[in-house]
Short mmCIF file of C-alpha atoms (C1' of nucleotides) in Angstrom, two decimals:
data_model
loop_
_atom_site.label_atom_id
_atom_site.label_comp_id
_atom_site.label_asym_id
_atom_site.label_seq_id
_atom_site.Cartn_x
_atom_site.Cartn_y
_atom_site.Cartn_z
CA MET T 1 -41.15 11.59 9.22
CA PRO T 2 -42.63 12.66 5.89
CA SER T 3 -45.55 10.57 4.78
CA TYR T 4 -44.02 9.56 1.44
CA THR T 5 -41.41 7.40 3.24
CA ASN T 6 -42.04 3.76 4.35
CA THR T 7 -43.12 4.00 7.97
CA VAL T 8 -42.26 0.51 9.10
CA PHE T 9 -41.00 0.34 12.64
CA CYS T 10 -37.66 -1.43 13.39
CA LYS T 11 -39.40 -3.93 15.57
CA ASN T 12 -41.27 -5.49 12.79
CA CYS T 13 -38.91 -4.67 9.98
CA SER T 14 -38.13 -7.62 7.69
CA LYS T 15 -35.02 -5.93 6.27
CA LYS T 16 -33.35 -5.98 9.65
CA LEU T 17 -29.81 -7.08 9.90
CA ASN T 18 -29.07 -10.05 12.20
CA ILE T 19 -27.09 -7.83 14.47
CA PHE T 20 -30.28 -5.96 15.59
CA GLN T 21 -31.83 -9.18 16.81
CA PHE T 22 -29.77 -8.86 19.84
CA LEU T 23 -31.43 -5.65 21.03
CA THR T 24 -34.12 -5.55 23.65
CA ASP T 25 -37.49 -4.08 22.68
CA ASP T 26 -36.57 -0.89 24.40
CA GLU T 27 -33.23 -0.54 22.47
CA THR T 28 -35.00 -1.35 19.22
CA THR T 29 -37.44 1.46 20.02
CA TYR T 30 -34.59 3.69 20.87
CA ILE T 31 -32.93 3.01 17.56
CA ASN T 32 -36.26 3.42 15.77
CA GLU T 33 -36.52 6.90 17.20
CA HIS T 34 -33.15 7.82 15.91
CA ARG T 35 -33.39 6.68 12.42
CA HIS T 36 -34.92 7.89 9.19
CA GLU T 37 -35.39 6.38 5.78
CA VAL T 38 -34.07 7.98 2.65
CA ARG T 39 -34.73 7.36 -0.99
CA PHE T 40 -31.99 7.87 -3.58
CA ASN T 41 -32.11 8.00 -7.39
CA PRO T 42 -29.73 6.06 -9.57
CA GLY T 43 -26.24 7.59 -9.39
CA GLU T 44 -26.87 9.63 -6.34
CA THR T 45 -24.24 9.73 -3.55
CA ILE T 46 -25.25 8.02 -0.28
CA PHE T 47 -22.03 8.49 1.65
CA LYS T 48 -19.15 10.68 0.50
CA GLN T 49 -15.54 9.65 1.26
CA GLY T 50 -13.92 12.18 3.57
CA GLY T 51 -17.36 13.46 4.85
CA GLU T 52 -18.46 13.25 8.40
CA LEU T 53 -19.82 9.91 9.65
CA THR T 54 -23.03 11.06 11.38
CA HIS T 55 -25.15 7.94 10.53
CA ILE T 56 -24.79 4.27 9.95
CA ALA T 57 -26.88 3.20 6.94
CA CYS T 58 -28.67 -0.02 6.23
CA MET T 59 -29.91 -0.86 2.77
CA THR T 60 -33.62 -1.60 2.56
CA SER T 61 -34.00 -1.75 -1.17
CA GLY T 62 -32.00 -1.45 -4.42
CA TYR T 63 -28.34 -1.85 -5.28
CA GLY T 64 -25.43 0.27 -4.03
CA LYS T 65 -21.79 0.59 -4.89
CA VAL T 66 -19.08 0.96 -2.27
CA TYR T 67 -15.89 2.37 -3.63
CA ILE T 68 -12.71 4.06 -2.57
CA GLU T 69 -11.87 7.24 -4.50
CA GLY T 70 -8.20 6.66 -5.28
CA ILE T 71 -5.52 8.34 -7.27
CA ASN T 72 -6.22 10.30 -10.45
CA LYS T 73 -10.00 9.83 -10.15
CA LYS T 74 -9.52 6.21 -10.28
CA ASN T 75 -12.01 4.19 -8.17
CA LEU T 76 -11.62 0.85 -6.51
CA VAL T 77 -14.99 -0.88 -5.93
CA LEU T 78 -15.05 -2.64 -2.72
CA ASN T 79 -18.41 -4.30 -2.99
CA ILE T 80 -21.94 -4.09 -4.33
CA LEU T 81 -24.56 -3.69 -1.71
CA ARG T 82 -27.88 -5.50 -1.42
CA PRO T 83 -30.70 -4.88 1.13
CA THR T 84 -29.94 -5.87 4.63
CA GLU T 85 -26.26 -4.73 4.31
CA MET T 86 -24.93 -2.10 6.64
CA ILE T 87 -22.37 0.51 5.78
CA GLY T 88 -20.24 3.12 7.62
CA GLY T 89 -18.15 0.93 9.87
CA PRO T 90 -14.56 2.07 9.37
CA GLY T 91 -15.01 5.51 10.93
CA LEU T 92 -16.84 4.27 13.97
CA PHE T 93 -15.01 4.99 17.31
CA ASN T 94 -12.29 6.16 15.07
CA ASP T 95 -12.19 9.46 13.28
CA TYR T 96 -15.90 9.62 12.47
CA ARG T 97 -15.32 10.11 8.82
CA HIS T 98 -16.27 8.13 5.77
CA HIS T 99 -13.39 6.12 4.31
CA TYR T 100 -15.30 5.17 1.14
CA SER T 101 -18.04 6.59 -0.97
CA VAL T 102 -21.26 4.82 -1.63
CA SER T 103 -23.66 5.60 -4.40
CA ALA T 104 -26.99 4.22 -5.58
CA ILE T 105 -26.92 1.94 -8.58
CA ASP T 106 -30.63 1.84 -9.07
CA GLU T 107 -33.40 3.29 -6.95
CA VAL T 108 -32.28 2.76 -3.35
CA THR T 109 -33.90 3.18 0.04
CA ALA T 110 -31.77 3.06 3.12
CA CYS T 111 -32.26 3.55 6.85
CA PHE T 112 -30.01 6.05 8.46
CA ILE T 113 -29.31 5.50 12.14
CA LYS T 114 -27.66 8.25 14.17
CA VAL T 115 -24.22 7.10 15.23
CA ASP T 116 -24.85 8.60 18.67
CA ALA T 117 -27.75 6.29 19.15
CA PHE T 118 -25.85 3.41 17.62
CA ILE T 119 -23.04 3.91 20.05
CA GLU T 120 -25.31 4.38 22.98
CA VAL T 121 -27.00 1.11 22.34
CA SER T 122 -23.70 -0.58 21.85
CA LYS T 123 -22.59 0.65 25.30
CA GLN T 124 -25.60 -0.89 26.90
CA ASN T 125 -25.72 -4.16 25.05
CA LYS T 126 -22.69 -6.39 25.18
CA GLU T 127 -24.04 -8.93 22.76
CA PHE T 128 -24.73 -6.17 20.26
CA THR T 129 -21.12 -4.92 20.75
CA ALA T 130 -19.75 -8.36 20.11
CA GLU T 131 -21.70 -8.67 16.92
CA LEU T 132 -20.58 -5.25 15.92
CA PHE T 133 -16.93 -6.35 16.40
CA LYS T 134 -17.64 -9.49 14.45
CA TRP T 135 -19.12 -7.48 11.61
CA ILE T 136 -16.20 -4.99 11.43
CA ASN T 137 -13.67 -7.87 11.67
CA SER T 138 -15.27 -9.93 8.98
CA LYS T 139 -15.23 -6.90 6.73
CA GLY T 140 -11.50 -6.51 7.59
CA VAL T 141 -10.71 -10.11 6.80
CA ARG T 142 -12.48 -9.73 3.37
CA ASN T 143 -10.15 -6.80 2.71
CA PHE T 144 -7.17 -9.03 3.44
CA GLU T 145 -8.48 -11.36 0.70
CA LYS T 146 -9.03 -8.47 -1.56
CA LEU T 147 -5.46 -7.29 -0.95
CA ILE T 148 -4.10 -10.73 -1.96
CA ASN T 149 -6.45 -11.09 -4.85
CA LEU T 150 -5.72 -7.78 -6.38
CA THR T 151 -1.97 -7.80 -5.79
CA GLN T 152 -1.08 -11.38 -6.48
CA LYS T 153 -3.40 -12.46 -9.25
CA GLN T 154 -3.25 -11.41 -12.82
CA MET T 155 -6.14 -10.16 -14.80
CA PRO T 156 -7.98 -13.39 -15.70
CA GLY T 157 -7.92 -14.41 -12.03
CA ARG T 158 -9.24 -11.06 -10.91
CA ILE T 159 -12.04 -10.95 -13.48
CA ALA T 160 -12.92 -14.56 -12.50
CA ASP T 161 -13.27 -13.35 -8.93
CA ALA T 162 -15.38 -10.48 -9.90
CA LEU T 163 -17.80 -12.60 -12.02
CA LEU T 164 -18.00 -15.24 -9.19
CA TYR T 165 -18.65 -12.51 -6.71
CA LEU T 166 -21.42 -11.01 -8.92
CA SER T 167 -22.93 -14.44 -9.57
CA MET T 168 -22.67 -15.98 -6.08
CA VAL T 169 -23.03 -12.97 -3.74
CA VAL T 170 -24.70 -10.07 -5.53
CA TYR T 171 -27.16 -11.63 -7.98
CA GLU T 172 -27.22 -15.10 -6.47
CA SER T 173 -27.70 -16.86 -9.78
CA ASN T 174 -25.53 -18.30 -12.47
CA HIS T 175 -27.52 -16.21 -14.89
CA PHE T 176 -27.78 -12.54 -14.12
CA VAL T 177 -28.25 -9.11 -15.66
CA VAL T 178 -25.89 -6.61 -14.19
CA ASN T 179 -26.91 -3.07 -13.47
CA ILE T 180 -23.34 -1.93 -13.23
CA SER T 181 -21.10 -0.70 -16.02
CA ARG T 182 -17.91 -2.30 -17.53
CA GLN T 183 -16.06 0.44 -15.77
CA ASP T 184 -17.49 -0.77 -12.44
CA ILE T 185 -16.41 -4.33 -13.23
CA ALA T 186 -13.00 -3.06 -14.07
CA ASP T 187 -12.88 -1.04 -10.83
CA LEU T 188 -13.89 -4.18 -8.96
CA ALA T 189 -10.93 -6.04 -10.47
CA ALA T 190 -8.53 -3.06 -10.34
CA MET T 191 -7.72 -2.87 -14.01
CA SER T 192 -8.57 -0.71 -17.02
CA LYS T 193 -12.02 -0.93 -18.61
CA GLU T 194 -10.50 -2.12 -21.87
CA SER T 195 -8.66 -4.98 -20.22
CA ALA T 196 -11.77 -6.13 -18.32
CA ILE T 197 -13.65 -6.16 -21.62
CA ARG T 198 -10.96 -8.26 -23.28
CA ILE T 199 -10.79 -10.78 -20.49
CA ILE T 200 -14.54 -11.13 -20.53
CA LYS T 201 -14.33 -11.68 -24.24
CA GLU T 202 -11.74 -14.37 -23.76
CA PHE T 203 -13.91 -16.16 -21.16
CA LYS T 204 -16.79 -16.01 -23.63
CA GLU T 205 -14.66 -17.50 -26.43
CA SER T 206 -13.58 -20.25 -24.11
CA LYS T 207 -17.23 -21.01 -23.33
CA LEU T 208 -16.71 -20.36 -19.70
CA ILE T 209 -19.49 -17.71 -19.70
CA THR T 210 -21.95 -16.15 -22.10
CA CYS T 211 -22.37 -12.43 -22.14
CA GLU T 212 -24.69 -10.34 -24.25
CA GLY T 213 -24.55 -6.71 -23.15
CA ASN T 214 -25.33 -6.80 -19.47
CA GLU T 215 -26.69 -10.27 -19.48
CA PHE T 216 -24.19 -12.83 -18.10
CA GLU T 217 -24.42 -16.48 -17.53
CA ILE T 218 -21.69 -18.58 -15.81
CA LEU T 219 -21.39 -21.81 -17.72
CA ASP T 220 -18.39 -23.39 -16.02
CA VAL T 221 -18.11 -22.33 -12.33
CA GLU T 222 -15.36 -24.72 -11.56
CA ALA T 223 -13.15 -23.56 -14.42
CA LEU T 224 -13.65 -20.04 -13.24
CA GLN T 225 -12.78 -20.96 -9.70
CA LYS T 226 -9.69 -22.70 -11.04
CA ILE T 227 -8.62 -19.62 -12.88
CA SER T 228 -9.26 -17.63 -9.71
CA GLN T 229 -7.03 -19.89 -7.68
CA THR T 230 -4.26 -20.09 -10.23
CA GLY T 231 -4.05 -16.34 -10.35
CA MET L 1 6.25 -18.13 35.33
CA PRO L 2 9.76 -19.36 34.60
CA SER L 3 12.43 -17.32 36.24
CA TYR L 4 14.30 -16.47 33.03
CA THR L 5 11.41 -14.24 31.77
CA ASN L 6 11.10 -10.66 32.69
CA THR L 7 8.79 -10.49 35.66
CA VAL L 8 7.43 -6.99 35.27
CA PHE L 9 3.83 -6.51 36.23
CA CYS L 10 1.43 -4.94 33.89
CA LYS L 11 0.62 -2.23 36.35
CA ASN L 12 4.12 -0.75 36.22
CA CYS L 13 4.98 -1.86 32.65
CA SER L 14 6.54 0.81 30.48
CA LYS L 15 5.79 -1.13 27.32
CA LYS L 16 2.12 -0.88 27.79
CA LEU L 17 -0.15 0.19 24.93
CA ASN L 18 -2.30 3.28 25.43
CA ILE L 19 -5.40 1.13 25.28
CA PHE L 20 -4.57 -0.56 28.66
CA GLN L 21 -4.43 2.83 30.42
CA PHE L 22 -8.22 2.75 30.44
CA LEU L 23 -8.30 -0.33 32.67
CA THR L 24 -8.88 -0.19 36.48
CA ASP L 25 -6.24 -1.57 38.77
CA ASP L 26 -8.37 -4.72 39.22
CA GLU L 27 -8.69 -5.19 35.57
CA THR L 28 -4.97 -4.65 34.95
CA THR L 29 -4.27 -7.30 37.63
CA TYR L 30 -6.67 -9.60 35.95
CA ILE L 31 -4.88 -9.23 32.58
CA ASN L 32 -1.53 -9.61 34.43
CA GLU L 33 -2.71 -12.98 35.74
CA HIS L 34 -3.66 -14.18 32.22
CA ARG L 35 -0.58 -13.27 30.33
CA HIS L 36 2.87 -14.60 29.84
CA GLU L 37 5.92 -13.30 28.18
CA VAL L 38 7.74 -15.24 25.41
CA ARG L 39 11.06 -14.79 23.84
CA PHE L 40 11.56 -15.56 20.14
CA ASN L 41 14.74 -16.00 18.10
CA PRO L 42 15.22 -14.34 14.76
CA GLY L 43 13.02 -15.89 12.04
CA GLU L 44 10.78 -17.78 14.49
CA THR L 45 6.99 -17.85 14.02
CA ILE L 46 5.01 -15.81 16.54
CA PHE L 47 1.56 -16.22 14.98
CA LYS L 48 0.70 -18.53 12.15
CA GLN L 49 -1.94 -17.67 9.63
CA GLY L 50 -4.80 -20.15 9.85
CA GLY L 51 -3.94 -21.12 13.40
CA GLU L 52 -6.19 -20.64 16.39
CA LEU L 53 -6.30 -17.18 18.03
CA THR L 54 -5.86 -18.06 21.62
CA HIS L 55 -3.87 -14.95 22.65
CA ILE L 56 -3.44 -11.37 21.70
CA ALA L 57 0.22 -10.41 21.64
CA CYS L 58 1.94 -7.17 22.54
CA MET L 59 5.49 -6.55 21.32
CA THR L 60 7.79 -5.68 24.26
CA SER L 61 11.14 -5.70 22.41
CA GLY L 62 12.54 -6.32 19.08
CA TYR L 63 11.13 -6.18 15.44
CA GLY L 64 8.49 -8.31 13.98
CA LYS L 65 7.00 -8.86 10.55
CA VAL L 66 3.27 -9.20 9.88
CA TYR L 67 2.53 -10.79 6.53
CA ILE L 68 -0.25 -12.51 4.76
CA GLU L 69 0.72 -15.81 3.11
CA GLY L 70 -0.72 -15.43 -0.28
CA ILE L 71 -0.74 -17.37 -3.58
CA ASN L 72 2.19 -19.58 -4.66
CA LYS L 73 4.17 -19.02 -1.54
CA LYS L 74 4.15 -15.25 -2.12
CA ASN L 75 3.92 -13.17 0.90
CA LEU L 76 2.47 -9.61 1.36
CA VAL L 77 4.07 -7.81 4.24
CA LEU L 78 1.38 -5.68 6.04
CA ASN L 79 3.70 -4.00 8.46
CA ILE L 80 6.87 -4.09 10.52
CA LEU L 81 6.21 -4.26 14.26
CA ARG L 82 7.83 -2.41 17.00
CA PRO L 83 7.45 -2.65 20.75
CA THR L 84 4.18 -1.40 22.08
CA GLU L 85 2.31 -2.69 19.02
CA MET L 86 -0.55 -5.18 19.50
CA ILE L 87 -1.46 -8.00 17.12
CA GLY L 88 -4.12 -10.54 16.64
CA GLY L 89 -7.15 -8.27 15.99
CA PRO L 90 -8.85 -9.59 12.95
CA GLY L 91 -9.91 -12.94 14.40
CA LEU L 92 -11.34 -11.39 17.59
CA PHE L 93 -15.15 -11.88 18.00
CA ASN L 94 -14.96 -13.37 14.58
CA ASP L 95 -13.66 -16.78 13.76
CA TYR L 96 -10.86 -16.86 16.38
CA ARG L 97 -8.22 -17.66 13.82
CA HIS L 98 -5.13 -15.81 12.68
CA HIS L 99 -5.52 -14.06 9.45
CA TYR L 100 -1.89 -13.22 9.07
CA SER L 101 1.40 -14.73 10.14
CA VAL L 102 3.89 -12.84 12.35
CA SER L 103 7.61 -13.72 12.56
CA ALA L 104 10.44 -12.30 14.62
CA ILE L 105 12.94 -10.33 12.65
CA ASP L 106 15.58 -10.08 15.45
CA GLU L 107 15.26 -11.23 19.00
CA VAL L 108 11.69 -10.49 20.08
CA THR L 109 9.89 -10.55 23.40
CA ALA L 110 6.12 -10.34 23.42
CA CYS L 111 3.40 -10.57 26.03
CA PHE L 112 0.63 -13.04 25.24
CA ILE L 113 -2.69 -12.24 26.72
CA LYS L 114 -5.39 -14.88 26.78
CA VAL L 115 -8.28 -13.81 24.54
CA ASP L 116 -10.73 -14.95 27.07
CA ALA L 117 -9.29 -12.52 29.60
CA PHE L 118 -9.06 -9.87 27.01
CA ILE L 119 -12.75 -10.24 26.10
CA GLU L 120 -13.81 -10.52 29.66
CA VAL L 121 -12.13 -7.12 30.44
CA SER L 122 -13.65 -5.62 27.30
CA LYS L 123 -17.16 -6.64 28.41
CA GLN L 124 -16.61 -4.96 31.73
CA ASN L 125 -15.00 -1.69 30.57
CA LYS L 126 -16.72 0.33 27.93
CA GLU L 127 -13.85 2.75 27.41
CA PHE L 128 -11.54 -0.15 26.79
CA THR L 129 -14.05 -1.54 24.35
CA ALA L 130 -14.20 1.81 22.53
CA GLU L 131 -10.49 1.95 22.28
CA LEU L 132 -10.46 -1.58 20.98
CA PHE L 133 -12.83 -0.54 18.26
CA LYS L 134 -10.67 2.43 17.42
CA TRP L 135 -7.62 0.25 17.12
CA ILE L 136 -9.28 -2.28 14.89
CA ASN L 137 -10.88 0.42 12.76
CA SER L 138 -7.70 2.44 12.33
CA LYS L 139 -5.95 -0.75 11.22
CA GLY L 140 -8.78 -1.30 8.76
CA VAL L 141 -8.37 2.23 7.38
CA ARG L 142 -4.64 1.57 6.90
CA ASN L 143 -5.56 -1.45 4.85
CA PHE L 144 -7.80 0.71 2.62
CA GLU L 145 -4.78 2.93 1.96
CA LYS L 146 -2.68 -0.09 1.32
CA LEU L 147 -5.35 -1.40 -1.16
CA ILE L 148 -5.15 1.91 -3.08
CA ASN L 149 -1.33 2.21 -2.88
CA LEU L 150 -0.76 -1.31 -4.06
CA THR L 151 -3.36 -1.41 -6.89
CA GLN L 152 -3.18 2.14 -8.23
CA LYS L 153 0.49 3.12 -7.98
CA GLN L 154 3.25 1.75 -10.07
CA MET L 155 6.52 0.50 -8.70
CA PRO L 156 8.37 3.72 -7.97
CA GLY L 157 5.37 5.01 -6.01
CA ARG L 158 5.19 1.81 -4.08
CA ILE L 159 8.87 1.66 -3.24
CA ALA L 160 8.67 5.28 -2.27
CA ASP L 161 5.87 4.40 0.08
CA ALA L 162 7.82 1.54 1.55
CA LEU L 163 10.94 3.62 2.14
CA LEU L 164 8.94 6.42 3.69
CA TYR L 165 7.19 3.87 5.90
CA LEU L 166 10.45 2.39 7.09
CA SER L 167 12.03 5.86 7.66
CA MET L 168 9.12 7.54 9.31
CA VAL L 169 7.27 4.83 11.12
CA VAL L 170 9.54 1.85 11.78
CA TYR L 171 13.12 3.25 12.27
CA GLU L 172 12.02 6.87 12.93
CA SER L 173 15.01 8.50 11.23
CA ASN L 174 16.11 9.56 7.81
CA HIS L 175 19.13 7.42 8.25
CA PHE L 176 18.49 3.83 9.21
CA VAL L 177 19.86 0.30 8.91
CA VAL L 178 17.20 -2.16 8.00
CA ASN L 179 17.16 -5.65 9.52
CA ILE L 180 14.81 -6.93 6.75
CA SER L 181 15.79 -8.37 3.46
CA ARG L 182 15.20 -6.99 0.01
CA GLN L 183 12.60 -9.73 -0.47
CA ASP L 184 10.74 -8.27 2.59
CA ILE L 185 10.96 -4.80 0.96
CA ALA L 186 9.58 -6.28 -2.17
CA ASP L 187 6.79 -8.03 -0.25
CA LEU L 188 5.97 -4.67 1.39
CA ALA L 189 5.56 -3.13 -2.03
CA ALA L 190 3.95 -6.12 -3.69
CA MET L 191 6.52 -6.67 -6.45
CA SER L 192 9.33 -9.02 -7.24
CA LYS L 193 12.65 -8.70 -5.39
CA GLU L 194 14.48 -7.84 -8.69
CA SER L 195 12.18 -4.94 -9.38
CA ALA L 196 12.44 -3.57 -5.88
CA ILE L 197 16.23 -3.69 -6.22
CA ARG L 198 16.12 -1.86 -9.49
CA ILE L 199 13.88 0.92 -8.21
CA ILE L 200 16.02 1.39 -5.17
CA LYS L 201 18.98 1.70 -7.54
CA GLU L 202 17.20 4.30 -9.53
CA PHE L 203 16.46 6.31 -6.49
CA LYS L 204 20.06 6.08 -5.53
CA GLU L 205 21.17 7.25 -8.93
CA SER L 206 18.71 10.17 -8.76
CA LYS L 207 20.30 11.10 -5.36
CA LEU L 208 16.94 10.73 -3.63
CA ILE L 209 18.45 8.26 -1.26
CA THR L 210 21.76 6.66 -0.42
CA CYS L 211 21.94 2.89 0.10
CA GLU L 212 24.93 0.79 1.02
CA GLY L 213 23.85 -2.78 1.74
CA ASN L 214 21.21 -2.42 4.50
CA GLU L 215 22.11 1.10 5.33
CA PHE L 216 19.69 3.66 3.90
CA GLU L 217 19.40 7.39 4.09
CA ILE L 218 16.52 9.51 2.76
CA LEU L 219 18.06 12.49 1.12
CA ASP L 220 15.04 14.11 -0.43
CA VAL L 221 11.81 13.24 1.49
CA GLU L 222 9.73 15.63 -0.51
CA ALA L 223 10.79 14.17 -3.76
CA LEU L 224 9.91 10.75 -2.48
CA GLN L 225 6.57 11.98 -1.27
CA LYS L 226 5.90 13.42 -4.66
CA ILE L 227 6.71 10.09 -6.35
CA SER L 228 4.44 8.39 -3.82
CA GLN L 229 1.57 10.72 -4.76
CA THR L 230 2.12 10.70 -8.41
CA GLY L 231 1.81 6.90 -8.41
"C1'" DC D 1 -37.39 11.94 -34.76
"C1'" DG D 2 -32.59 13.33 -35.38
"C1'" DA D 3 -28.91 15.05 -32.60
"C1'" DT D 4 -25.72 14.47 -29.00
"C1'" DT D 5 -23.72 12.38 -25.57
"C1'" DT D 6 -22.35 8.25 -23.08
"C1'" DA D 7 -21.01 3.63 -22.83
"C1'" DC D 8 -18.83 -0.19 -25.05
"C1'" DT D 9 -15.55 -2.65 -28.21
"C1'" DT D 10 -11.53 -3.53 -30.88
"C1'" DG D 11 -6.85 -3.01 -32.62
"C1'" DA D 12 -2.28 -1.23 -32.49
"C1'" DC D 13 1.16 0.19 -29.67
"C1'" DA D 14 4.08 1.57 -25.65
"C1'" DT D 15 5.10 0.83 -21.12
"C1'" DT D 16 5.50 -1.72 -17.04
"C1'" DT D 17 6.65 -5.59 -14.79
"C1'" DA D 18 8.03 -10.41 -13.98
"C1'" DT D 19 10.95 -14.14 -15.02
"C1'" DC D 20 15.06 -16.40 -16.05
"C1'" DA D 21 19.86 -16.97 -15.96
"C1'" DA D 22 24.18 -15.69 -14.54
"C1'" DC D 23 27.03 -14.03 -11.36
"C1'" DA D 24 28.60 -11.42 -6.92
"C1'" DT D 25 28.57 -11.00 -2.28
"C1'" DA D 26 27.79 -12.13 2.33
"C1'" DA D 27 26.71 -15.26 6.07
"C1'" DG D 28 26.97 -19.64 8.57
"C1'" DG D 29 28.85 -24.19 9.59
"C1'" DT D 30 32.48 -27.69 10.13
"C1'" DA J 1 40.03 -21.22 6.47
"C1'" DC J 2 37.05 -23.27 3.17
"C1'" DC J 3 32.84 -25.00 1.64
"C1'" DT J 4 28.03 -24.44 1.37
"C1'" DT J 5 24.09 -21.90 1.30
"C1'" DA J 6 21.26 -17.74 1.29
"C1'" DT J 7 20.96 -13.18 -0.27
"C1'" DG J 8 21.82 -9.53 -3.34
"C1'" DT J 9 22.62 -7.66 -8.20
"C1'" DT J 10 22.46 -7.08 -13.09
"C1'" DG J 11 21.12 -7.83 -17.92
"C1'" DA J 12 18.34 -9.99 -21.31
"C1'" DT J 13 13.96 -11.34 -22.44
"C1'" DA J 14 9.09 -12.32 -22.46
"C1'" DA J 15 4.73 -11.57 -20.65
"C1'" DA J 16 1.25 -8.69 -18.79
"C1'" DT J 17 -1.09 -4.49 -18.73
"C1'" DG J 18 -2.31 0.31 -19.82
"C1'" DT J 19 -3.01 3.86 -23.18
"C1'" DC J 20 -4.46 5.84 -27.27
"C1'" DA J 21 -7.29 6.20 -31.23
"C1'" DA J 22 -11.03 4.82 -33.83
"C1'" DG J 23 -15.27 3.12 -34.41
"C1'" DT J 24 -19.88 1.06 -32.97
"C1'" DA J 25 -23.90 0.67 -30.27
"C1'" DA J 26 -26.90 2.42 -27.13
"C1'" DA J 27 -29.07 5.79 -24.38
"C1'" DT J 28 -30.74 10.49 -23.58
"C1'" DC J 29 -32.61 14.91 -24.81
"C1'" DG J 30 -34.65 18.61 -27.19
#
DNA sequence: CGATTTACTTGACATTTATCAACATAAGGT
DNA sequence: ACCTTATGTTGATAAATGTCAAGTAAATCG
């Protein structure tokens, strides 16, 4: 491992996902021997949709963007990644390909674990396997929600969802400065950039939020939640 | 087991999913002891969204409809089930709830396997577990496609998808008689019933399909595929 | 520092899509 | 058979949304 990477061992890693807590020391060591840490610059591609799934990745620092490359160069942003999140699931045990692309938003470090090692450990450790299932299925359920949100709500509801997601899940504050573009917000809500800007403007005029450039503040969470539910 | 149900044993069952072929005889017997077959009338609910996931079900005869109950009583049809298909995945190892509803389209028989037994077997048999993962992940990937199809295509593309799905996957023929309603087709393509009817009419007028009531025939598969791709 | 690109914003417009209402047809029950 | 109800169909209309064009602000680069 090159000296300029962070040489923390899995065993003592503070960025470890819950799922790895179910491993024995030996298994943790085994994972540790089959992983490497990589640093990405803003905008760089971490996973490429259609590419071979050789590693599962865990975010250790920075922000990432998970998106499906759809029709006519249009992207659909599935979620914004924070440290401790793991990516690469859908191809596992399946076709061993990436089904979405992931890119670095700012400077990102991520741990890459060889899928072979990942699967080997999963075969040994039933609790780990169960947690893996749980992880995959909870992602699947989130996609069900996304399916409903994006097909049955109109634009204000979808933007409300996006803003609540950014506030509550990604930046964990009512007041946040986004490091994603308006296009990304639009891709998160499955609409055109112009429409996203307009709805944000309406929310601003209705005093539901403030927004100066990339600085957002949610003023009325409940009103946004109501808009989200109404559609 | 009541005498009016079909008393085939799993071991010799012709309706068995591939995934069960990886079980040993003992494991198959174990599953056999923890399953029961149920018959449903048209329209009856097989799984109810939000309900507890106590059993995994396998279709043994008839047609079923898998749908998410969304906003304002609007449904999104995920797929149409045929024998040998298995349902109940998303709640497994997760929250043990149903994340979609399933109803019988015509007369349906289905095998209900206790989740406890299902999980027990999965813990014993690694190959079975791997196949289970594969199954869940391939469903997940299909939902990614659905997410793109429904958010990035406009109505003709979505109806083309629905018709191609019915033709190639569900009824496996260019000429088929549907046992689902126009509303169901609309719910499959995430649009209003009226819009679905209009697009079908346009396809009919363009000689891409014929359609008399519930009788459909795909005349120009390639043209439909092109419309599907164009969006 | 100016020049050039990139991201953001707004307005006008065209298109897509849903809704509503009316009616036609088919299916089920007594 | 007739009535009732559910389903399908069509047209007119309104609402939602995307596209295009123009301009502004901001970031990057030599």
